[in-house]
């Protein structure tokens, strides 16, 4: 493959990035829709084919399983050969590979198990109960978040100083118990994968030097999303003799709430010097008006690294900004607009409704149902997170290792076989006292139980033993099919009357297909069953299922990152909702909210609609709102203002005419829409609307200098002019 084949179709900045000398460190500031994945994969192809860098010498890290799969597929196509052994994957996936390869040095056994978030929470909950820690005062989810937050910073329990904070002190007690439990049971949670792999290299100098020498080129995608321990993980592999190639966008850093540090991308220039910064600013996704509006919005953030997106595909439509009376009106307007798009030839899936908070989805769903438009909420349960799949995998885990306590707890009485809580508590107590696993404890305890309980427990023990023996020599997919039948799962879910569509049974059958398609070569450090189980666990930590059918797609803006749609409807642009109330007094949080709005806007390819409601029923109460400051930060030359017809509770329009209506004058005593007023602070304005009576009456006024505001009539002291 020659250079022209690799760089064919790249623009000048992309070409410069891909064809950098292999002795150069680089930061590629890649704006939304600027082709960063293409640059990253073509850079690897360039190194392999033009600089003769062996694929085993390249470490390529990304954040989601979807992105990792795409990168692998593109590289295999570019290089025209399989790349199974190449170190390409997510931070969690690569950390897992390190730990499987060097499990003894990491203080693990070869059969260590990965805990997903649900299993982690279940263990924390049980430890709190066993140690009389009150859940009502110390919610399990908050304690879980505290533990994971420390790990994201690379901090162990013994390094936390609780000071005088009682919640931290009590959470720290649970942290200590939890770490001891995980070490005793050979368990690794998602955050632990990264901490343990970092400590593995940090505490084994020869091993660290081996990988520092091996990986001559380290490429990292979405660098703005790295947390502290991920940054340290990359930093310790870097020596100055090997080279880093980091791709990211500080304007799309929206995960501060889960540990991402925007400052990591700015630290690159000092921690990995000398480093060349290249900006990818040509956008291949959105129209000119969408990009200009987005550029103007994000320019209000300080301390940016700076770039301005542009396109040569024309300005396109103006951005519609819809002022709704209520959230119902907002949803009705959006769904009728989608209905018109579909009538004009768009697919339902060409339309996405984005929102800041999950609670906003309800009214959009109701409107979509009303107009009989199919929809799906993106970000639902992933395949490997589904209860029936986890049940099956826990049986697979039990026949791989009967010492797996987490799997034992899940399937010991499922499908129901008459093993009650009293029996299980005796098994747990024996295991604790004798420092053994639950399966071995069950063997010992069974003979001490009353006949019925003893028979039930013995039946489970014998089931696991005979499934283990009978499936030893089966292929992976055959093994999965066998245990589904023998465990009774396929029969249980097949007879489940609550699952009218039979989807749970179908999902179990799909698991057999997944086992058949599993490529063990990519996980050759472990046996096939462990590899498949690990793949399932790691997959549940990544991206949500992508709907394959033709539906309107609803999702939070956080879930939309990395996606694109021809038509985007971004709702709820109101103060205290978007930006959120929590961000108001914290400049860094407000900056992240603005970046989130920027990400939402730049998902749109050809048409963007922004909307807000003057009155919204949310979280059980009716709230009056001011339009989001973000709307004021978008120059009017890029927008088309659309209002609901005055006095209506819903927008009024024909299918072919979503229009911009002038307000019709309405009178109420001395007030009238269109009347001029003067306010002591805001100056001169015009009455747009009013509602309520007596002390609670409110007036909407558009002031010449201060913009549109709702005021309480009894306090406004208005002078009519």
XYZ file of C-alpha atoms in Angstrom:
721
model
C 0.000 0.000 0.000
C 1.459 3.370 -0.985
C 1.034 6.742 0.725
C -1.524 8.058 -1.762
C -3.843 5.127 -0.996
C -3.745 5.950 2.717
C -4.211 9.707 2.355
C -6.685 9.608 -0.523
C -9.721 11.785 0.254
C -8.185 13.487 3.291
C -8.236 17.275 3.580
C -5.000 19.195 4.206
C -5.160 19.106 8.018
C -6.188 15.451 8.076
C -3.324 14.647 5.683
C -0.868 16.558 7.879
C -2.056 14.638 10.957
C -1.892 11.205 9.343
C 1.497 11.699 7.685
C 3.352 13.232 10.633
C 6.861 11.916 11.110
C 6.924 8.907 13.461
C 9.265 10.785 15.827
C 6.622 13.420 16.595
C 4.160 13.639 19.517
C 0.836 15.139 18.455
C -2.426 16.480 19.830
C -5.168 16.531 17.214
C -7.894 18.963 18.305
C -10.732 17.441 16.321
C -13.999 19.368 16.200
C -17.406 17.689 15.995
C -17.901 15.932 12.646
C -14.351 16.596 11.492
C -13.421 12.968 10.747
C -11.303 12.149 13.800
C -11.880 8.366 13.647
C -10.718 8.378 10.062
C -7.580 10.278 11.032
C -6.823 7.894 13.891
C -7.205 4.709 11.839
C -5.329 6.131 8.841
C -2.517 7.239 11.161
C -2.085 3.630 12.337
C -2.167 2.396 8.732
C 0.485 5.013 7.871
C 2.761 3.876 10.697
C 2.427 0.201 9.727
C 2.752 0.519 5.952
C 5.005 3.579 5.536
C 7.166 3.487 8.678
C 7.297 -0.298 9.097
C 6.038 -0.165 12.683
C 4.892 -3.637 13.739
C 1.242 -3.856 14.778
C 2.332 -5.355 18.137
C 4.177 -2.096 18.849
C 1.031 0.015 18.632
C -1.357 0.690 21.515
C -4.657 2.305 20.444
C -7.104 3.299 23.171
C -10.661 4.532 22.884
C -13.657 4.904 25.201
C -16.538 2.823 23.927
C -16.830 -0.748 22.713
C -18.574 0.543 19.596
C -15.653 2.853 18.751
C -13.153 0.043 19.400
C -15.048 -2.334 17.085
C -15.251 0.314 14.357
C -11.530 0.997 14.640
C -10.681 -2.699 14.388
C -12.930 -3.160 11.343
C -11.535 -0.101 9.550
C -7.941 -1.131 10.284
C -8.503 -4.674 9.021
C -9.920 -3.186 5.796
C -7.106 -0.648 5.406
C -4.318 -3.117 6.171
C -6.048 -5.951 4.263
C -5.281 -8.463 6.990
C -6.648 -9.573 10.364
C -5.411 -7.639 13.400
C -6.717 -9.800 16.263
C -3.522 -9.631 18.342
C -3.178 -5.866 18.046
C -3.687 -3.865 21.261
C -6.762 -1.913 20.178
C -9.600 -1.420 22.658
C -11.190 0.554 25.445
C -9.274 1.544 28.574
C -11.203 -1.116 30.489
C -10.695 -3.778 27.827
C -6.935 -3.225 27.592
C -6.552 -3.044 31.379
C -8.413 -6.359 31.580
C -6.046 -7.869 29.006
C -3.048 -6.772 31.076
C -4.482 -8.287 34.245
C -5.352 -11.596 32.554
C -1.820 -11.821 31.143
C -0.102 -10.979 34.445
C -2.717 -12.031 37.003
C -0.185 -13.400 39.521
C 1.807 -10.168 39.631
C -1.505 -8.306 40.083
C -2.391 -10.427 43.129
C -5.192 -12.299 41.343
C -5.957 -15.850 40.271
C -6.463 -16.823 36.651
C -10.211 -17.108 37.211
C -10.910 -13.641 38.625
C -14.382 -12.322 37.870
C -15.493 -8.882 36.695
C -18.297 -7.215 38.622
C -20.755 -5.091 36.687
C -22.420 -2.081 38.325
C -25.472 -4.088 39.444
C -23.385 -6.816 41.069
C -21.210 -4.197 42.745
C -24.245 -2.462 44.225
C -25.701 -5.774 45.429
C -22.473 -6.601 47.293
C -22.243 -3.141 48.873
C -25.860 -3.399 49.963
C -25.274 -6.785 51.620
C -22.082 -5.636 53.355
C -23.921 -2.617 54.749
C -26.733 -4.819 56.014
C -24.340 -7.301 57.636
C -22.536 -4.454 59.397
C -25.677 -2.599 60.518
C -25.053 0.504 58.390
C -28.363 2.306 57.925
C -29.329 2.492 54.243
C -31.797 5.318 54.870
C -28.970 7.548 56.139
C -26.320 6.262 53.760
C -27.979 5.381 50.419
C -26.301 2.452 48.678
C -25.980 4.286 45.347
C -24.226 7.229 47.004
C -21.811 4.936 48.814
C -21.151 3.092 45.545
C -20.533 6.416 43.792
C -18.117 7.458 46.572
C -16.101 4.241 46.203
C -15.887 4.518 42.413
C -15.007 8.209 42.632
C -11.978 7.403 44.797
C -10.862 4.692 42.388
C -11.236 7.028 39.397
C -8.705 9.243 41.166
C -6.440 6.237 41.822
C -7.051 6.485 45.592
C -7.243 3.453 47.882
C -9.318 3.319 51.070
C -6.272 3.703 53.322
C -5.356 6.939 51.534
C -8.687 8.715 52.149
C -8.795 11.298 54.924
C -12.447 11.581 56.038
C -11.797 14.690 58.141
C -14.980 15.650 59.968
C -17.374 14.559 57.221
C -19.576 11.856 58.743
C -20.864 10.600 55.376
C -17.290 10.203 54.087
C -16.280 8.475 57.319
C -19.114 5.928 57.096
C -18.637 5.444 53.334
C -14.966 4.806 54.006
C -15.924 2.008 56.410
C -17.910 0.379 53.603
C -15.026 0.963 51.174
C -12.670 -0.973 53.483
C -15.190 -3.830 53.851
C -15.835 -3.866 50.108
C -12.135 -3.987 49.167
C -11.563 -6.851 51.613
C -14.544 -8.741 50.200
C -13.369 -8.305 46.600
C -9.818 -9.429 47.386
C -11.076 -12.478 49.292
C -13.390 -13.450 46.437
C -11.147 -12.576 43.479
C -13.512 -9.871 42.185
C -12.698 -6.846 40.046
C -15.163 -4.014 39.353
C -14.883 -1.671 36.368
C -13.003 1.065 38.227
C -10.706 -1.545 39.797
C -9.663 -2.782 36.353
C -7.942 0.537 35.737
C -6.527 1.067 39.232
C -5.189 -2.487 39.474
C -3.593 -2.421 36.015
C -1.996 0.964 36.810
C -0.645 -0.423 40.102
C 0.516 -3.598 38.323
C 2.851 -1.564 36.103
C 3.800 0.924 38.803
C 4.862 -1.836 41.229
C 6.667 -4.031 38.684
C 9.479 -2.013 37.136
C 10.630 -4.723 34.709
C 7.091 -5.238 33.444
C 6.584 -1.499 33.001
C 9.868 -1.216 31.074
C 8.776 -4.136 28.875
C 5.576 -2.369 27.806
C 7.266 1.027 27.528
C 9.705 -0.533 25.067
C 7.066 -2.616 23.313
C 4.625 0.221 22.614
C 6.584 2.602 20.431
C 3.362 4.410 19.491
C 0.462 5.177 21.845
C -2.708 6.542 20.242
C -5.614 7.767 22.377
C -9.092 8.780 21.179
C -11.509 11.145 23.037
C -8.680 12.380 25.263
C -10.910 15.033 26.849
C -12.871 12.210 28.534
C -9.938 10.724 30.465
C -10.094 10.657 34.255
C -7.141 10.868 36.632
C -6.175 7.195 36.687
C -6.543 6.839 32.895
C -4.236 9.825 32.415
C -1.694 8.310 34.813
C -1.993 4.964 32.992
C -1.009 6.577 29.685
C 1.598 8.803 31.332
C 3.469 5.904 32.934
C 3.783 4.127 29.568
C 5.298 7.239 27.972
C 9.099 7.595 28.188
C 9.890 10.241 25.597
C 11.439 7.587 23.368
C 8.002 6.318 22.395
C 5.421 8.684 20.911
C 1.852 9.711 21.704
C -0.858 10.712 19.235
C -3.882 12.036 21.111
C -7.186 13.004 19.520
C -9.796 15.014 21.390
C -11.928 18.122 21.650
C -12.036 20.235 24.801
C -15.357 21.698 23.568
C -16.942 18.239 23.851
C -15.835 17.464 27.405
C -19.206 16.662 29.047
C -18.431 13.908 31.551
C -17.035 15.835 34.504
C -19.773 14.348 36.688
C -18.291 10.888 36.204
C -14.659 11.805 36.754
C -13.446 13.121 33.374
C -10.925 15.943 33.725
C -10.976 18.558 30.982
C -7.608 19.812 32.215
C -6.001 16.539 31.065
C -6.116 17.626 27.429
C -4.468 20.963 28.284
C -1.777 19.229 30.392
C -0.646 17.272 27.344
C 1.401 20.197 26.102
C 3.581 20.135 29.224
C 3.548 16.448 30.266
C 4.247 15.095 26.769
C 6.441 17.819 25.335
C 7.475 18.532 22.701
C 4.041 18.079 21.146
C 2.554 19.490 17.960
C -1.075 20.654 18.032
C -3.148 20.380 14.833
C -6.742 21.622 14.603
C -9.325 19.793 12.504
C -11.976 22.430 11.861
C -13.624 21.388 8.607
C -16.949 19.778 9.478
C -18.509 17.108 7.255
C -21.783 16.758 9.183
C -23.697 19.990 9.709
C -24.838 22.992 7.682
C -23.185 26.399 7.943
C -25.933 27.961 10.066
C -25.799 25.139 12.613
C -22.016 25.448 12.849
C -22.006 29.245 13.075
C -24.596 29.170 15.859
C -22.640 26.456 17.700
C -19.367 28.385 17.338
C -21.021 31.522 18.745
C -22.424 29.610 21.708
C -19.201 27.855 22.717
C -17.186 31.080 22.338
C -18.771 32.170 25.643
C -16.631 29.603 27.498
C -13.302 30.829 28.790
C -10.011 28.873 28.791
C -10.770 27.089 25.529
C -7.964 25.760 23.383
C -9.758 27.438 20.514
C -11.092 26.400 17.119
C -13.942 27.353 14.805
C -15.860 24.792 12.769
C -16.690 25.482 9.128
C -18.183 23.661 6.163
C -18.202 24.085 2.406
C -21.666 22.512 2.091
C -23.662 25.752 2.328
C -25.630 27.556 5.045
C -28.772 25.423 4.970
C -31.945 26.209 6.916
C -32.122 28.630 9.814
C -32.448 27.099 13.276
C -36.057 27.133 14.459
C -36.463 28.347 18.053
C -39.922 27.463 19.339
C -41.444 29.275 22.330
C -44.037 26.913 23.831
C -46.682 27.748 26.404
C -46.253 24.406 28.190
C -44.213 21.233 27.917
C -47.255 19.568 26.287
C -47.347 22.303 23.666
C -43.596 21.848 23.124
C -43.948 18.089 22.623
C -46.931 18.517 20.298
C -45.043 21.006 18.128
C -41.964 18.758 17.904
C -43.923 15.615 17.059
C -46.047 17.382 14.429
C -42.833 18.662 12.848
C -41.493 15.083 12.805
C -44.779 13.932 11.278
C -44.271 16.504 8.497
C -40.645 15.369 7.967
C -41.806 11.769 7.537
C -44.584 12.878 5.173
C -41.935 14.730 3.144
C -39.849 11.567 2.741
C -37.604 11.289 5.803
C -37.399 8.024 7.731
C -38.601 8.083 11.332
C -35.016 7.314 12.446
C -33.783 10.488 10.706
C -35.351 12.376 13.623
C -33.913 12.580 17.138
C -35.379 14.269 20.211
C -32.679 15.248 22.705
C -33.159 16.485 26.260
C -31.120 17.381 29.340
C -33.032 15.187 31.790
C -34.610 11.742 31.403
C -37.752 13.095 33.090
C -38.448 15.163 29.953
C -39.055 12.097 27.787
C -42.567 11.355 29.098
C -44.440 14.154 27.283
C -42.589 13.448 24.027
C -43.506 9.770 24.318
C -47.161 10.635 24.911
C -47.211 12.889 21.847
C -45.540 10.226 19.669
C -48.106 7.660 20.822
C -50.918 10.149 20.140
C -49.773 10.609 16.532
C -48.950 6.904 16.116
C -45.277 7.495 15.324
C -42.899 4.648 16.306
C -40.108 5.608 18.704
C -37.387 4.081 20.834
C -35.536 5.422 23.849
C -31.826 5.119 23.139
C -29.738 4.110 26.122
C -31.940 1.301 27.354
C -30.659 -2.005 28.693
C -27.711 -3.431 26.822
C -28.008 -7.043 25.698
C -25.650 -8.421 28.341
C -27.363 -6.400 31.085
C -30.743 -8.083 30.597
C -31.868 -10.228 33.535
C -32.306 -13.417 31.509
C -28.844 -13.050 29.931
C -27.210 -12.433 33.313
C -28.988 -15.528 34.668
C -27.571 -17.648 31.848
C -24.069 -16.224 32.184
C -24.090 -16.905 35.923
C -24.776 -20.604 35.207
C -21.895 -20.506 32.730
C -19.723 -18.912 35.428
C -20.720 -21.624 37.936
C -19.697 -24.482 35.647
C -16.437 -22.668 34.937
C -15.772 -22.047 38.634
C -18.075 -23.224 41.400
C -16.239 -20.818 43.739
C -17.941 -17.837 42.047
C -19.993 -16.416 44.947
C -21.713 -13.703 42.905
C -22.983 -16.251 40.386
C -24.006 -18.628 43.192
C -26.153 -15.941 44.858
C -27.955 -15.188 41.595
C -28.860 -18.695 40.451
C -28.987 -20.842 43.599
C -32.772 -20.471 43.691
C -33.509 -19.436 40.117
C -35.554 -20.877 38.544
C -37.228 -21.423 41.916
C -36.258 -24.712 43.548
C -37.383 -24.193 47.138
C -34.198 -22.789 48.677
C -35.301 -20.108 51.136
C -33.529 -17.160 52.774
C -33.087 -19.031 56.061
C -31.119 -21.757 54.261
C -29.021 -19.235 52.364
C -28.213 -17.304 55.526
C -26.846 -20.502 57.101
C -24.721 -21.098 53.993
C -23.394 -17.511 54.108
C -22.625 -17.722 57.821
C -20.734 -21.005 57.380
C -18.751 -19.533 54.462
C -17.811 -16.458 56.519
C -16.760 -18.460 59.570
C -14.814 -21.089 57.626
C -13.370 -18.679 55.034
C -14.645 -20.736 52.128
C -16.825 -20.113 49.092
C -20.610 -20.447 49.116
C -20.701 -23.599 46.979
C -18.365 -25.483 49.326
C -20.295 -24.107 52.292
C -23.538 -25.387 50.757
C -22.053 -28.906 50.551
C -21.248 -28.821 54.263
C -24.461 -27.182 55.410
C -26.852 -29.384 53.385
C -26.534 -32.378 55.738
C -27.495 -30.253 58.759
C -30.781 -28.981 57.310
C -34.339 -30.319 57.606
C -35.181 -32.861 54.875
C -37.004 -30.543 52.452
C -34.366 -27.780 52.638
C -31.547 -30.338 52.437
C -33.029 -31.937 49.311
C -33.480 -28.548 47.623
C -29.907 -27.440 48.321
C -28.438 -30.839 47.409
C -30.405 -30.732 44.149
C -28.709 -27.473 43.167
C -25.243 -28.798 44.080
C -25.802 -31.916 41.980
C -27.165 -29.856 39.073
C -23.982 -27.741 38.914
C -21.739 -30.808 39.260
C -23.393 -32.815 36.507
C -23.605 -29.790 34.149
C -19.886 -29.189 34.763
C -19.004 -32.802 33.929
C -21.358 -33.197 30.967
C -20.325 -29.955 29.242
C -16.548 -30.316 29.591
C -15.866 -31.253 25.983
C -18.589 -29.212 24.294
C -17.947 -26.250 22.017
C -18.775 -22.884 23.612
C -22.087 -22.402 21.786
C -23.061 -26.034 22.524
C -22.195 -25.479 26.175
C -24.438 -22.415 26.342
C -27.325 -24.256 24.648
C -26.886 -27.215 27.013
C -26.912 -25.195 30.232
C -29.945 -23.161 29.094
C -31.884 -26.407 28.795
C -30.497 -28.241 31.845
C -30.796 -25.256 34.198
C -34.444 -24.850 33.295
C -33.957 -21.253 32.124
C -35.269 -21.796 28.598
C -38.385 -23.496 29.961
C -38.875 -20.860 32.672
C -38.727 -17.912 30.279
C -40.648 -19.800 27.617
C -43.525 -20.160 30.087
C -43.287 -16.566 31.372
C -46.819 -15.192 30.888
C -45.656 -11.612 31.542
C -43.394 -11.772 28.469
C -46.138 -11.836 25.859
C -43.755 -11.162 22.961
C -41.472 -14.024 23.990
C -38.479 -11.681 23.757
C -36.708 -13.125 26.812
C -36.652 -16.627 25.359
C -35.485 -15.132 22.048
C -32.700 -13.273 23.854
C -31.494 -16.541 25.408
C -31.426 -18.119 21.950
C -29.509 -15.065 20.705
C -26.916 -15.759 23.433
C -26.181 -19.075 21.710
C -25.552 -17.121 18.484
C -23.292 -14.683 20.350
C -21.259 -17.631 21.685
C -21.000 -19.069 18.174
C -19.730 -15.745 16.769
C -17.289 -15.094 19.617
C -13.736 -14.693 18.293
C -11.453 -16.262 20.898
C -8.313 -15.135 19.052
C -8.842 -11.602 20.378
C -8.715 -12.900 23.975
C -6.086 -15.609 23.641
C -4.634 -14.818 27.097
C -7.558 -16.722 28.703
C -9.586 -19.847 27.986
C -12.612 -19.547 25.734
C -15.311 -19.598 28.429
C -13.534 -16.993 30.601
C -12.953 -14.879 27.510
C -16.633 -14.964 26.538
C -17.779 -14.181 30.090
C -15.291 -11.292 30.276
C -16.452 -9.945 26.915
C -20.033 -9.928 28.217
C -19.030 -8.141 31.430
C -16.980 -5.510 29.624
C -19.678 -4.972 26.997
C -22.141 -4.054 29.754
C -19.846 -1.177 30.746
C -19.935 0.464 27.331
C -22.466 1.977 24.992
C -26.176 1.315 24.882
C -27.865 -0.778 22.228
C -28.326 1.044 18.959
C -31.869 0.579 17.639
C -31.868 -1.211 14.288
C -35.474 -0.454 13.365
C -36.981 2.705 11.871
C -38.026 4.682 14.955
C -37.803 8.262 16.124
C -34.931 8.233 18.611
C -35.239 9.786 22.063
C -32.202 10.246 24.298
C -30.360 12.493 26.708
C -27.720 14.723 25.155
C -25.050 12.764 27.044
C -26.198 9.592 25.254
C -26.127 11.357 21.872
C -22.401 12.111 21.907
C -20.760 10.494 18.894
C -24.067 10.176 17.009
C -25.600 12.251 14.210
C -29.094 12.702 12.767
C -30.516 14.673 9.809
C -33.099 16.349 12.076
C -32.464 17.151 15.738
C -35.016 18.579 18.189
C -33.328 19.861 21.347
C -35.953 20.575 24.007
C -36.222 22.206 27.410
C -33.891 25.161 26.872
C -34.890 26.915 30.085
C -32.947 28.322 33.004
C -32.646 25.796 35.873
C -33.342 22.929 33.475
C -30.712 23.592 30.821
C -28.431 24.957 32.170
C -29.206 22.977 35.313
C -29.893 24.724 38.598
C -26.808 23.090 40.158
C -24.491 24.769 37.648
C -25.590 28.353 38.325
C -23.040 29.248 41.008
C -20.151 27.176 39.657
C -18.438 28.633 36.565
C -16.799 25.306 35.636
C -20.176 23.533 35.802
C -21.806 26.244 33.689
C -19.033 25.816 31.124
C -19.752 22.077 31.003
C -23.486 22.743 30.542
C -22.639 25.016 27.605
C -20.406 22.322 26.132
C -23.302 19.903 26.510
C -25.572 22.269 24.559
C -22.843 22.570 21.912
C -22.656 18.768 21.638
C -26.451 18.567 21.278
C -26.552 21.200 18.547
C -23.710 19.650 16.553
C -25.528 16.285 16.325
C -27.781 17.881 13.656
C -26.883 17.408 10.016
C -29.451 19.475 8.105
C -32.165 20.783 10.460
C -31.937 21.869 14.099
C -34.910 22.914 16.216
C -34.498 24.360 19.715
C -37.484 24.722 22.027
C -38.452 25.957 25.480
C -41.640 26.213 27.516
C -42.812 29.172 29.593
C -44.522 26.794 32.019
C -43.406 23.213 32.703
C -44.723 20.456 34.976
C -41.628 18.581 36.106
C -40.701 16.497 39.157
C -44.235 16.787 40.507
C -44.587 20.546 40.372
C -45.551 23.267 37.928
C -42.700 25.680 37.231
C -42.484 28.985 35.380
C -39.254 29.438 33.503
C -37.058 31.953 31.732
C -35.597 30.992 28.366
C -32.107 29.524 28.657
C -29.190 31.954 28.507
C -27.840 29.707 25.740
C -30.582 30.968 23.423
C -29.430 34.552 24.010
C -25.877 33.510 23.120
C -26.918 32.394 19.630
C -26.981 35.367 17.199
C -30.449 36.033 15.787
C -29.142 35.917 12.206
C -28.961 32.104 12.497
C -32.424 31.572 13.990
C -36.083 31.692 13.090
C -38.317 32.476 16.086
C -41.546 30.461 16.199
C -44.309 31.037 18.768
C -47.445 29.189 19.755
C -50.599 31.111 18.848
C -51.517 33.288 21.822
C -54.125 31.835 24.146
C -53.672 28.285 22.894
C -52.417 25.459 25.072
C -50.926 23.789 22.016
C -49.375 25.068 18.815
C -51.865 25.507 15.974
C -50.752 24.746 12.461
C -51.616 22.816 9.360
C -49.567 19.800 8.375
C -47.824 21.805 5.678
C -47.427 25.063 7.575
C -45.642 25.315 10.919
C -45.897 29.071 11.142
C -44.696 32.082 13.054
C -47.801 33.888 14.393
C -47.938 37.476 15.621
C -49.495 37.898 19.071
C -53.150 38.910 18.996
C -54.053 41.743 21.424
C -55.996 40.533 24.473
C -57.268 42.698 27.322
C -57.683 42.036 31.036
C -58.628 45.155 33.016
C -55.970 47.799 32.495
C -53.528 45.278 30.972
C -53.444 44.520 27.278
C -51.033 42.550 25.159
C -49.044 45.055 23.140
C -49.281 47.821 25.780
C -46.056 49.661 26.577
C -44.756 49.624 30.175
C -41.819 50.981 32.150
C -40.069 49.054 34.938
C -37.780 50.638 37.524
C -34.876 48.254 36.789
C -35.482 46.851 33.304
C -36.675 50.023 31.580
C -39.170 50.153 28.694
C -40.918 47.044 27.392
C -44.041 45.599 25.753
C -46.568 43.240 27.363
C -46.571 39.870 25.604
C -48.784 37.809 27.898
C -50.352 37.613 31.373
C -52.050 35.012 33.502
C -53.497 34.381 36.975
C -55.351 36.689 39.341
C -54.691 38.708 42.477
C -51.268 38.468 44.142
C -50.234 35.512 41.969
C -50.931 37.251 38.637
C -47.900 37.212 36.307
C -47.028 39.350 33.307
C -44.662 38.469 30.453
C -42.844 41.552 29.151
C -40.285 41.953 26.407
C -37.882 44.715 27.507
C -35.767 46.593 24.989
C -32.512 46.023 26.907
C -33.156 43.176 29.362
C -34.980 40.741 27.039
C -38.150 38.790 27.872
C -39.113 38.281 31.524
C -42.071 37.023 33.563
C -42.857 39.342 36.521
C -45.286 39.044 39.427
C -47.779 41.868 38.906
C -48.081 42.828 42.587
C -44.312 43.398 42.882
C -43.482 44.746 39.443
C -44.610 48.378 40.072
C -45.132 48.899 36.370
C -45.848 52.273 34.828
C -48.070 52.102 31.734
C -46.871 54.281 28.859
